[in-house]
PDB file of C-alpha atoms in Angstrom:
ATOM      1  CA  MET A 519     151.054 103.712 193.134  1.00 47.00           C
ATOM      2  CA  ALA A 520     150.275 101.400 195.895  1.00 51.00           C
ATOM      3  CA  ALA A 521     152.594  98.696 197.060  1.00 52.00           C
ATOM      4  CA  ALA A 522     152.212  96.308 199.707  1.00 53.00           C
ATOM      5  CA  LYS A 523     154.347  96.012 202.362  1.00 55.00           C
ATOM      6  CA  GLY A 524     153.692  93.790 205.149  1.00 63.00           C
ATOM      7  CA  GLY A 525     150.241  93.467 204.381  1.00 67.00           C
ATOM      8  CA  ALA A 526     149.597  97.257 204.624  1.00 78.00           C
ATOM      9  CA  VAL A 527     149.720  99.266 201.511  1.00 78.00           C
ATOM     10  CA  GLN A 528     152.509 102.028 200.936  1.00 82.00           C
ATOM     11  CA  ILE A 529     151.645 104.977 198.690  1.00 83.00           C
ATOM     12  CA  SER A 530     154.586 106.220 196.858  1.00 84.00           C
ATOM     13  CA  GLU A 531     155.200 109.665 196.885  1.00 89.00           C
ATOM     14  CA  PRO A 532     153.584 112.147 194.211  1.00 84.00           C
ATOM     15  CA  ARG A 533     156.136 112.635 190.908  1.00 87.00           C
ATOM     16  CA  ILE A 534     154.953 114.683 188.121  1.00 86.00           C
ATOM     17  CA  GLU A 535     155.470 112.397 184.535  1.00 83.00           C
ATOM     18  CA  GLU A 536     155.885 113.643 181.269  1.00 90.00           C
ATOM     19  CA  HIS A 537     154.330 112.073 178.501  1.00 86.00           C
ATOM     20  CA  PRO A 538     154.730 112.499 175.048  1.00 92.00           C
ATOM     21  CA  ALA A 539     151.953 112.571 172.134  1.00 93.00           C
ATOM     22  CA  MET A 540     149.709 109.694 172.028  1.00 92.00           C
ATOM     23  CA  VAL A 541     147.208 108.258 169.343  1.00 93.00           C
ATOM     24  CA  VAL A 542     145.117 105.826 170.505  1.00 94.00           C
ATOM     25  CA  ALA A 543     142.174 103.885 167.907  1.00 94.00           C
ATOM     26  CA  GLY A 544     139.381 102.196 169.539  1.00 95.00           C
ATOM     27  CA  VAL A 545     135.846 102.831 170.506  1.00 97.00           C
ATOM     28  CA  SER A 546     134.509 105.064 172.721  1.00 96.00           C
ATOM     29  CA  GLN A 547     131.095 106.301 174.396  1.00 96.00           C
ATOM     30  CA  VAL A 548     130.015 108.249 177.130  1.00 97.00           C
ATOM     31  CA  PHE A 549     129.981 106.704 181.047  1.00 95.00           C
ATOM     32  CA  PRO A 550     128.819 108.383 184.737  1.00 95.00           C
ATOM     33  CA  LEU A 551     132.368 108.830 186.281  1.00 89.00           C
ATOM     34  CA  ASP A 552     131.707 105.705 188.176  1.00 89.00           C
ATOM     35  CA  GLY A 553     130.526 103.076 185.350  1.00 90.00           C
ATOM     36  CA  ASP A 554     131.537  99.914 183.852  1.00 94.00           C
ATOM     37  CA  PHE A 555     133.059 100.227 181.203  1.00 93.00           C
ATOM     38  CA  SER A 556     133.391  96.458 180.271  1.00 95.00           C
ATOM     39  CA  SER A 557     130.613  96.438 177.249  1.00 95.00           C
ATOM     40  CA  LEU A 558     133.460  98.851 175.812  1.00 96.00           C
ATOM     41  CA  TRP A 559     136.166  96.655 176.054  1.00 96.00           C
ATOM     42  CA  ASP A 560     133.897  93.760 174.812  1.00 95.00           C
ATOM     43  CA  GLU A 561     133.197  95.661 171.339  1.00 95.00           C
ATOM     44  CA  LEU A 562     136.779  97.027 170.463  1.00 94.00           C
ATOM     45  CA  ASN A 563     137.524  93.193 171.033  1.00 91.00           C
ATOM     46  CA  GLN A 564     134.802  92.247 168.621  1.00 92.00           C
ATOM     47  CA  LYS A 565     135.824  94.795 165.988  1.00 89.00           C
ATOM     48  CA  ALA A 566     139.918  94.213 166.740  1.00 87.00           C
ATOM     49  CA  SER A 567     140.931  91.119 164.824  1.00 87.00           C
ATOM     50  CA  PRO A 568     144.492  89.711 164.783  1.00 87.00           C
ATOM     51  CA  ALA A 569     144.847  90.744 161.165  1.00 87.00           C
ATOM     52  CA  MET A 570     143.323  94.432 162.364  1.00 86.00           C
ATOM     53  CA  LEU A 571     146.141  94.557 165.167  1.00 87.00           C
ATOM     54  CA  ASP A 572     148.888  93.400 162.873  1.00 87.00           C
ATOM     55  CA  VAL A 573     148.514  95.845 160.066  1.00 85.00           C
ATOM     56  CA  LEU A 574     147.856  99.014 162.866  1.00 87.00           C
ATOM     57  CA  ASN A 575     151.521  97.430 164.803  1.00 87.00           C
ATOM     58  CA  VAL A 576     149.157  97.211 168.350  1.00 89.00           C
ATOM     59  CA  THR A 577     152.040  96.804 171.011  1.00 82.00           C
ATOM     60  CA  GLN A 578     149.713  98.692 173.902  1.00 91.00           C
ATOM     61  CA  TYR A 579     146.251  98.287 174.848  1.00 93.00           C
ATOM     62  CA  LEU A 580     144.686 101.682 176.812  1.00 92.00           C
ATOM     63  CA  GLY A 581     141.587 102.995 178.565  1.00 94.00           C
ATOM     64  CA  VAL A 582     141.402 107.515 178.444  1.00 93.00           C
ATOM     65  CA  CYS A 583     138.883 109.008 180.004  1.00 92.00           C
ATOM     66  CA  THR A 584     138.480 112.527 178.277  1.00 92.00           C
ATOM     67  CA  GLN A 585     135.251 115.221 178.254  1.00 93.00           C
ATOM     68  CA  PRO A 586     134.847 115.240 182.136  1.00 93.00           C
ATOM     69  CA  ASN A 587     131.279 117.297 182.136  1.00 94.00           C
ATOM     70  CA  PRO A 588     129.223 118.582 185.071  1.00 95.00           C
ATOM     71  CA  LYS A 589     126.957 115.742 185.545  1.00 95.00           C
ATOM     72  CA  GLY A 590     129.592 113.489 186.215  1.00 94.00           C
ATOM     73  CA  GLN A 591     130.311 111.955 182.841  1.00 95.00           C
ATOM     74  CA  VAL A 592     133.582 111.126 181.100  1.00 95.00           C
ATOM     75  CA  ARG A 593     134.111 110.136 177.680  1.00 96.00           C
ATOM     76  CA  TYR A 594     135.447 106.463 177.422  1.00 96.00           C
ATOM     77  CA  THR A 595     137.986 105.273 175.225  1.00 97.00           C
ATOM     78  CA  ALA A 596     138.824 101.524 174.837  1.00 97.00           C
ATOM     79  CA  GLY A 597     141.505 101.609 172.195  1.00 96.00           C
ATOM     80  CA  PHE A 598     145.106 100.857 172.028  1.00 93.00           C
ATOM     81  CA  LEU A 599     148.117 102.553 170.920  1.00 93.00           C
ATOM     82  CA  VAL A 600     149.088 103.253 167.182  1.00 91.00           C
ATOM     83  CA  SER A 601     151.757 105.072 164.676  1.00 87.00           C
ATOM     84  CA  GLU A 602     149.162 105.529 161.932  1.00 84.00           C
ATOM     85  CA  PRO A 603     145.715 106.770 162.443  1.00 86.00           C
ATOM     86  CA  ALA A 604     144.327 107.308 159.192  1.00 88.00           C
ATOM     87  CA  SER A 605     145.347 103.280 159.080  1.00 87.00           C
ATOM     88  CA  ALA A 606     142.813 103.304 162.264  1.00 87.00           C
ATOM     89  CA  ALA A 607     140.203 105.395 161.023  1.00 87.00           C
ATOM     90  CA  LYS A 608     139.358 103.256 156.982  1.00 86.00           C
ATOM     91  CA  LEU A 609     139.027 100.081 159.555  1.00 85.00           C
ATOM     92  CA  GLY A 610     136.119 101.424 161.180  1.00 88.00           C
ATOM     93  CA  LEU A 611     137.337 102.475 164.789  1.00 92.00           C
ATOM     94  CA  GLY A 612     137.485 106.325 165.986  1.00 94.00           C
ATOM     95  CA  VAL A 613     141.185 108.152 166.561  1.00 94.00           C
ATOM     96  CA  LEU A 614     142.015 109.764 169.734  1.00 94.00           C
ATOM     97  CA  GLU A 615     144.564 112.244 169.503  1.00 94.00           C
ATOM     98  CA  LEU A 616     146.224 113.226 172.872  1.00 93.00           C
ATOM     99  CA  PRO A 617     149.085 115.697 173.206  1.00 94.00           C
ATOM    100  CA  ALA A 618     152.038 115.535 174.766  1.00 94.00           C
ATOM    101  CA  SER A 619     151.471 116.066 178.500  1.00 90.00           C
ATOM    102  CA  THR A 620     153.617 116.910 182.138  1.00 82.00           C
TER     103      THR A 620
END
């Protein structure tokens, strides 16, 4: 993570972090790696009503890049962390299960 110090950017030392398994509910599409993902967030915001967010007990939004390909594209998912993947699927959202990782 970069931190500003006296006008200069300081780069933190690399570190290894562990992440638990996560389930992300949302919408996804293939984009160029340097693409503008904002249209996907607009789509998610139109689908995700306040009632839906309450049902899914949403606490965190996140964007996830997966499935890079030789054409310089990735599958980008705009979504939120959920604990009930079946409920998210019933509400018409895609579900991306991410394994625990280091």
